[in-house]
């Protein structure tokens, strides 16, 4: 049973105006051995290596120019190019073109060109002549097949090679040509609606199982079984032919993935696993009627299919284009999407998909109507005369057989086929939550609201009801444990079951802070993990509900994605993230991320907040332009096939030359300019290049996205250019290939005879120099020995003087010059060493009482004598000191290793008693002085600096309480 699925549109990569194509009127495609895509147009043929078109001259050597290419065929080592007037063979090794002749005449009017699995090439002309040969690099063996027919064949349009016969599509139907006998007969399709011999067949293909697919001009598509004679016609509007939107079929391509069919309204593909037809188009193709998108030829390339589009250029469809199903607004259909901007999606009871748009209200489609490959027939909730802002749908939530609709103006419900206004004064509703306790909460741009019978009430998110929250905009709500988590535009608020604030989690780098201010979405995964999508990235919530820990999952830098707008999960443990730059498949275990965008089949790169849903099998994401649906299990792994190579080369300003594997250059050669490609048609803009010359260089020189390089004055000898190509963000895709071997001639001085002559000359000069230098050396040695002895003596004296000076300098740096005690700098160096050792210390800080009065009454000379006298006394009394120093002015500091309070008190009192008995006589003047002492006993682990501070406090008390005493801290 054939299932036909209409209207589905996929995105694709299109190359059209301004790209470098000779003409947009594309008629033929081929893929050669090297990887070049050949495009035959109405005005010439070009080779495409993923970033540049190279034109192949067809007029050279012919009196009558003819650039209208009708067919292309790639065979090992060559490409055949058929124009309206001649058949050419392009040799890939020499990049030379020559005509293919039959006898003394050329082969003209070729309209069909194919090669069978045995290597035999068939060409059929418009007039029904059939030629066949094997490609041996020439045209000597070409033969014309003798056809046995009751009448001349009508105009031929296409050729298909079957296992036993050739099939010719003509303007009068399908002809079968026996490959052994040449017998020709008209195929009877046994279809009353197609008159025998009166229909225009435009394309034909025989599948591996022997079934014929026949395309007609203006009469649709026919499947015919030659064994049973059964035929089935498929036209737009016929039962089961929904994907066929055209009555004119132009081309077929048979691949392992399915049979691709080109029409004048886009392309459909037949899937053998479901025996169904699906459309495969660019979104804008569906809105164009008539012959705007005639698919003239198809060619498979890697995981993609190229389509030649008459009047538009070429278009590439990848494997991803066949997975992502986009639903868009189609102007001619009332049951299509009402508005291109989708901002909310929800799968409800019975797996019904609810769709909220920004301006088009709410639509829905039931699970049975969401058939893969079809545009869904959407139904719409009648909106009545409500305000336009109420059609801006931000959130959808279904429960208790009712659908809650959060809009730009009001909260509504759809129940029993009635739309009711619940709270029309609530504005810009972003999310809805019913807690396990039955509390209904609504997040809006004006704050968090609690709903009850009396209406909506504001829930304060600040420290108290009188303090405003950091931000009033609430984007997301989720219950975690007994807490309510509120995602705002300025962080995350956690509320108690009584809706009181527990904690705010703002932006920051901590374990309980967010990478971005806005918490767009919150989702609970299938394993129970709580995920946050923020403006700064993806966050997994770990830890207990009361003590959460935020684990950041940044996406790879090359993606350039920070904001996460929506999150969904699949059964494989993968996250699917809607972002402003496309759809991301994320594997939390390995933290691998893969981006899908318009080039992969999405209708838009902009995926919106809350616009995602899952029905257990397929995922749905909404964005600018419509929504996308897909089965995550069907999304293939991205395969990258790179084949780095040289496209063309030239020396200096000479003309560009075809690529060669080996090149001989003069020693002083002109700059060598090379252009590269990697034959990456899916993502050519992401390919990065690097090169190195071996064996000269071990590291690669990066070229970035540059696809050319210039080399001036390469070193002499044989060297190989290695080219590396990789797709940005995918280091595993890197491929290194040798692309060019260069032999650079040696300079005259690098030849063998020149090197021998230079070697002999060098040896003779070396001997002469040796003889002269030897004699001079002996004379010089005697004088040198004398000079060495004198210089050694001078150095010894200088060394001794330097050591003496260093010792004096060290003493000056560490000793107080007046008292002979350590200075403050030396004391703190000692303290640092003691701290590192961990020794408990005692600090004794001593201050001479009323020292300023001594200076004022007796002069500074007497004051200095007092300082010297006290320093001498200090050395006598503190016999077990660790360190003693002049701390500054009339202050002295001792660091002791004694921690016994009694002995320290006795030592301090003895010092004071000795001071009281001291007297200095300067002339007729007798001077007496006293001192105050502050003592602090250190504790284990306490730094010397801390002990000194406590001793300073004790000294302060001693001076405050009368001086001439000891105080202990």
mmCIF file of N, CA and C in Angstrom, residues 566-641:
data_model
loop_
_atom_site.group_PDB
_atom_site.id
_atom_site.type_symbol
_atom_site.label_atom_id
_atom_site.label_comp_id
_atom_site.label_asym_id
_atom_site.label_seq_id
_atom_site.Cartn_x
_atom_site.Cartn_y
_atom_site.Cartn_z
ATOM 1 N N UNK A 566 14.511 27.210 25.929
ATOM 2 C CA UNK A 566 13.593 26.112 26.208
ATOM 3 C C UNK A 566 14.384 24.819 26.306
ATOM 4 N N UNK A 567 13.812 23.836 27.029
ATOM 5 C CA UNK A 567 14.494 22.567 27.289
ATOM 6 C C UNK A 567 13.494 21.433 27.121
ATOM 7 N N UNK A 568 13.914 20.375 26.416
ATOM 8 C CA UNK A 568 13.148 19.137 26.344
ATOM 9 C C UNK A 568 14.118 17.962 26.496
ATOM 10 N N UNK A 569 13.567 16.768 26.757
ATOM 11 C CA UNK A 569 14.376 15.581 27.020
ATOM 12 C C UNK A 569 13.903 14.438 26.118
ATOM 13 N N UNK A 570 14.832 13.552 25.775
ATOM 14 C CA UNK A 570 14.439 12.354 25.033
ATOM 15 C C UNK A 570 14.772 11.113 25.838
ATOM 16 N N UNK A 571 14.371 9.981 25.348
ATOM 17 C CA UNK A 571 14.557 8.730 26.079
ATOM 18 C C UNK A 571 16.001 8.236 26.049
ATOM 19 N N UNK A 572 16.861 8.896 25.292
ATOM 20 C CA UNK A 572 18.266 8.499 25.210
ATOM 21 C C UNK A 572 19.123 9.234 26.237
ATOM 22 N N UNK A 573 18.483 10.041 27.103
ATOM 23 C CA UNK A 573 19.233 10.791 28.108
ATOM 24 C C UNK A 573 19.813 12.080 27.582
ATOM 25 N N UNK A 574 19.383 12.534 26.423
ATOM 26 C CA UNK A 574 19.885 13.763 25.824
ATOM 27 C C UNK A 574 18.936 14.926 26.113
ATOM 28 N N UNK A 575 19.517 16.126 26.195
ATOM 29 C CA UNK A 575 18.737 17.344 26.302
ATOM 30 C C UNK A 575 18.671 18.001 24.938
ATOM 31 N N UNK A 576 17.515 18.557 24.618
ATOM 32 C CA UNK A 576 17.346 19.338 23.395
ATOM 33 C C UNK A 576 17.017 20.761 23.821
ATOM 34 N N UNK A 577 17.839 21.694 23.391
ATOM 35 C CA UNK A 577 17.781 23.066 23.877
ATOM 36 C C UNK A 577 17.386 24.005 22.748
ATOM 37 N N UNK A 578 16.353 24.791 22.980
ATOM 38 C CA UNK A 578 15.987 25.853 22.049
ATOM 39 C C UNK A 578 16.753 27.111 22.393
ATOM 40 N N UNK A 579 17.475 27.674 21.445
ATOM 41 C CA UNK A 579 18.330 28.832 21.673
ATOM 42 C C UNK A 579 18.082 29.883 20.606
ATOM 43 N N UNK A 580 18.652 31.082 20.781
ATOM 44 C CA UNK A 580 18.511 32.110 19.741
ATOM 45 C C UNK A 580 19.272 31.797 18.457
ATOM 46 N N UNK A 581 20.086 30.737 18.447
ATOM 47 C CA UNK A 581 20.864 30.412 17.261
ATOM 48 C C UNK A 581 20.530 29.039 16.696
ATOM 49 N N UNK A 582 19.488 28.412 17.210
ATOM 50 C CA UNK A 582 19.106 27.122 16.671
ATOM 51 C C UNK A 582 18.838 26.114 17.768
ATOM 52 N N UNK A 583 18.776 24.853 17.358
ATOM 53 C CA UNK A 583 18.465 23.744 18.249
ATOM 54 C C UNK A 583 19.757 23.018 18.601
ATOM 55 N N UNK A 584 19.944 22.741 19.897
ATOM 56 C CA UNK A 584 21.169 22.091 20.363
ATOM 57 C C UNK A 584 20.826 20.727 20.951
ATOM 58 N N UNK A 585 21.520 19.695 20.471
ATOM 59 C CA UNK A 585 21.456 18.375 21.097
ATOM 60 C C UNK A 585 22.606 18.291 22.096
ATOM 61 N N UNK A 586 22.267 18.096 23.382
ATOM 62 C CA UNK A 586 23.275 18.155 24.445
ATOM 63 C C UNK A 586 23.284 16.842 25.221
ATOM 64 N N UNK A 587 24.473 16.273 25.391
ATOM 65 C CA UNK A 587 24.651 15.042 26.152
ATOM 66 C C UNK A 587 25.306 15.395 27.485
ATOM 67 N N UNK A 588 24.548 15.376 28.584
ATOM 68 C CA UNK A 588 25.107 15.835 29.867
ATOM 69 C C UNK A 588 26.292 15.010 30.335
ATOM 70 N N UNK A 589 26.281 13.702 30.060
ATOM 71 C CA UNK A 589 27.367 12.859 30.553
ATOM 72 C C UNK A 589 28.719 13.247 29.992
ATOM 73 N N UNK A 590 28.783 13.486 28.691
ATOM 74 C CA UNK A 590 30.050 13.838 28.035
ATOM 75 C C UNK A 590 30.179 15.338 27.792
ATOM 76 N N UNK A 591 29.064 16.084 28.025
ATOM 77 C CA UNK A 591 29.019 17.528 27.791
ATOM 78 C C UNK A 591 29.301 17.869 26.329
ATOM 79 N N UNK A 592 28.907 16.979 25.451
ATOM 80 C CA UNK A 592 29.021 17.246 24.027
ATOM 81 C C UNK A 592 27.764 17.957 23.542
ATOM 82 N N UNK A 593 27.950 18.929 22.663
ATOM 83 C CA UNK A 593 26.823 19.705 22.143
ATOM 84 C C UNK A 593 26.920 19.776 20.623
ATOM 85 N N UNK A 594 25.765 19.684 19.970
ATOM 86 C CA UNK A 594 25.709 19.735 18.517
ATOM 87 C C UNK A 594 24.588 20.687 18.119
ATOM 88 N N UNK A 595 24.909 21.646 17.256
ATOM 89 C CA UNK A 595 23.953 22.679 16.867
ATOM 90 C C UNK A 595 23.305 22.330 15.536
ATOM 91 N N UNK A 596 21.977 22.532 15.480
ATOM 92 C CA UNK A 596 21.217 22.394 14.244
ATOM 93 C C UNK A 596 20.548 23.737 13.964
ATOM 94 N N UNK A 597 20.652 24.184 12.702
ATOM 95 C CA UNK A 597 20.075 25.475 12.353
ATOM 96 C C UNK A 597 19.385 25.359 10.997
ATOM 97 N N UNK A 598 19.195 26.499 10.333
ATOM 98 C CA UNK A 598 18.465 26.499 9.065
ATOM 99 C C UNK A 598 19.123 25.597 8.030
ATOM 100 N N UNK A 599 20.441 25.506 8.048
ATOM 101 C CA UNK A 599 21.118 24.661 7.080
ATOM 102 C C UNK A 599 20.833 23.174 7.314
ATOM 103 N N UNK A 600 20.346 22.839 8.498
ATOM 104 C CA UNK A 600 20.033 21.454 8.812
ATOM 105 C C UNK A 600 18.553 21.146 8.691
ATOM 106 N N UNK A 601 17.757 22.113 8.284
ATOM 107 C CA UNK A 601 16.350 21.833 8.083
ATOM 108 C C UNK A 601 15.401 22.599 8.964
ATOM 109 N N UNK A 602 15.892 23.435 9.882
ATOM 110 C CA UNK A 602 14.996 24.217 10.721
ATOM 111 C C UNK A 602 14.428 25.381 9.924
ATOM 112 N N UNK A 603 13.185 25.720 10.209
ATOM 113 C CA UNK A 603 12.565 26.839 9.508
ATOM 114 C C UNK A 603 13.147 28.163 9.983
ATOM 115 N N UNK A 604 13.749 28.169 11.190
ATOM 116 C CA UNK A 604 14.336 29.389 11.733
ATOM 117 C C UNK A 604 15.405 29.018 12.740
ATOM 118 N N UNK A 605 16.395 29.905 12.912
ATOM 119 C CA UNK A 605 17.406 29.721 13.950
ATOM 120 C C UNK A 605 16.920 30.248 15.302
ATOM 121 N N UNK A 606 15.939 31.137 15.299
ATOM 122 C CA UNK A 606 15.436 31.732 16.525
ATOM 123 C C UNK A 606 14.344 30.841 17.113
ATOM 124 N N UNK A 607 14.671 30.156 18.221
ATOM 125 C CA UNK A 607 13.694 29.342 18.932
ATOM 126 C C UNK A 607 13.326 30.070 20.221
ATOM 127 N N UNK A 608 12.043 30.132 20.521
ATOM 128 C CA UNK A 608 11.550 31.050 21.535
ATOM 129 C C UNK A 608 11.414 30.410 22.911
ATOM 130 N N UNK A 609 11.238 31.279 23.911
ATOM 131 C CA UNK A 609 11.085 30.866 25.302
ATOM 132 C C UNK A 609 9.773 30.132 25.505
ATOM 133 N N UNK A 610 9.810 29.009 26.249
ATOM 134 C CA UNK A 610 8.638 28.186 26.566
ATOM 135 C C UNK A 610 8.025 27.525 25.332
ATOM 136 N N UNK A 611 8.585 27.749 24.154
ATOM 137 C CA UNK A 611 7.992 27.198 22.934
ATOM 138 C C UNK A 611 8.579 25.827 22.654
ATOM 139 N N UNK A 612 8.278 24.872 23.531
ATOM 140 C CA UNK A 612 8.743 23.497 23.317
ATOM 141 C C UNK A 612 7.782 22.546 24.014
ATOM 142 N N UNK A 613 7.747 21.309 23.504
ATOM 143 C CA UNK A 613 6.870 20.296 24.087
ATOM 144 C C UNK A 613 7.325 18.924 23.624
ATOM 145 N N UNK A 614 6.801 17.886 24.292
ATOM 146 C CA UNK A 614 7.120 16.503 23.942
ATOM 147 C C UNK A 614 5.864 15.668 24.102
ATOM 148 N N UNK A 615 5.637 14.754 23.154
ATOM 149 C CA UNK A 615 4.506 13.842 23.277
ATOM 150 C C UNK A 615 4.960 12.416 23.581
ATOM 151 N N UNK A 616 6.236 12.283 23.997
ATOM 152 C CA UNK A 616 6.783 10.967 24.302
ATOM 153 C C UNK A 616 7.490 10.312 23.142
ATOM 154 N N UNK A 617 7.186 10.745 21.915
ATOM 155 C CA UNK A 617 7.851 10.221 20.731
ATOM 156 C C UNK A 617 8.559 11.337 19.978
ATOM 157 N N UNK A 618 7.825 12.396 19.684
ATOM 158 C CA UNK A 618 8.397 13.513 18.951
ATOM 159 C C UNK A 618 8.536 14.727 19.861
ATOM 160 N N UNK A 619 9.505 15.574 19.524
ATOM 161 C CA UNK A 619 9.711 16.842 20.215
ATOM 162 C C UNK A 619 9.258 17.968 19.300
ATOM 163 N N UNK A 620 8.840 19.071 19.921
ATOM 164 C CA UNK A 620 8.317 20.213 19.181
ATOM 165 C C UNK A 620 8.979 21.487 19.719
ATOM 166 N N UNK A 621 9.453 22.318 18.800
ATOM 167 C CA UNK A 621 10.054 23.595 19.176
ATOM 168 C C UNK A 621 9.484 24.678 18.271
ATOM 169 N N UNK A 622 9.123 25.802 18.871
ATOM 170 C CA UNK A 622 8.575 26.917 18.114
ATOM 171 C C UNK A 622 9.546 28.069 18.052
ATOM 172 N N UNK A 623 9.436 28.839 16.989
ATOM 173 C CA UNK A 623 10.316 29.989 16.834
ATOM 174 C C UNK A 623 9.795 30.934 15.789
ATOM 175 N N UNK A 624 10.701 31.778 15.302
ATOM 176 C CA UNK A 624 10.347 32.731 14.258
ATOM 177 C C UNK A 624 10.167 31.978 12.949
ATOM 178 N N UNK A 625 8.985 32.023 12.387
ATOM 179 C CA UNK A 625 8.731 31.356 11.124
ATOM 180 C C UNK A 625 7.842 30.140 11.232
ATOM 181 N N UNK A 626 7.645 29.594 12.441
ATOM 182 C CA UNK A 626 6.806 28.419 12.586
ATOM 183 C C UNK A 626 7.318 27.502 13.674
ATOM 184 N N UNK A 627 7.078 26.213 13.515
ATOM 185 C CA UNK A 627 7.537 25.248 14.508
ATOM 186 C C UNK A 627 8.123 24.035 13.796
ATOM 187 N N UNK A 628 8.962 23.317 14.531
ATOM 188 C CA UNK A 628 9.626 22.134 13.999
ATOM 189 C C UNK A 628 9.255 20.941 14.864
ATOM 190 N N UNK A 629 9.008 19.801 14.211
ATOM 191 C CA UNK A 629 8.703 18.543 14.900
ATOM 192 C C UNK A 629 9.674 17.476 14.414
ATOM 193 N N UNK A 630 10.095 16.603 15.314
ATOM 194 C CA UNK A 630 11.034 15.559 14.903
ATOM 195 C C UNK A 630 11.076 14.462 15.951
ATOM 196 N N UNK A 631 11.489 13.295 15.505
ATOM 197 C CA UNK A 631 11.723 12.153 16.382
ATOM 198 C C UNK A 631 13.207 12.152 16.741
ATOM 199 N N UNK A 632 13.567 12.359 18.014
ATOM 200 C CA UNK A 632 15.003 12.438 18.367
ATOM 201 C C UNK A 632 15.781 11.188 17.971
ATOM 202 N N UNK A 633 15.113 10.032 17.965
ATOM 203 C CA UNK A 633 15.816 8.799 17.610
ATOM 204 C C UNK A 633 16.187 8.747 16.141
ATOM 205 N N UNK A 634 15.504 9.555 15.321
ATOM 206 C CA UNK A 634 15.767 9.533 13.883
ATOM 207 C C UNK A 634 16.823 10.562 13.468
ATOM 208 N N UNK A 635 17.225 11.437 14.397
ATOM 209 C CA UNK A 635 18.223 12.452 14.047
ATOM 210 C C UNK A 635 19.589 11.779 13.952
ATOM 211 N N UNK A 636 20.210 11.770 12.799
ATOM 212 C CA UNK A 636 21.483 11.035 12.659
ATOM 213 C C UNK A 636 22.635 11.782 13.317
ATOM 214 N N UNK A 637 23.708 11.066 13.548
ATOM 215 C CA UNK A 637 24.940 11.712 13.988
ATOM 216 C C UNK A 637 25.519 12.496 12.820
ATOM 217 N N UNK A 638 26.070 13.645 13.136
ATOM 218 C CA UNK A 638 26.655 14.454 12.074
ATOM 219 C C UNK A 638 27.968 13.822 11.615
ATOM 220 N N UNK A 639 28.053 13.517 10.335
ATOM 221 C CA UNK A 639 29.274 12.948 9.762
ATOM 222 C C UNK A 639 29.966 14.010 8.925
ATOM 223 N N UNK A 640 31.238 14.128 9.137
ATOM 224 C CA UNK A 640 32.025 15.129 8.417
ATOM 225 C C UNK A 640 33.016 14.400 7.522
ATOM 226 N N UNK A 641 32.918 14.639 6.233
ATOM 227 C CA UNK A 641 33.851 14.040 5.283
ATOM 228 C C UNK A 641 34.637 15.172 4.637
#
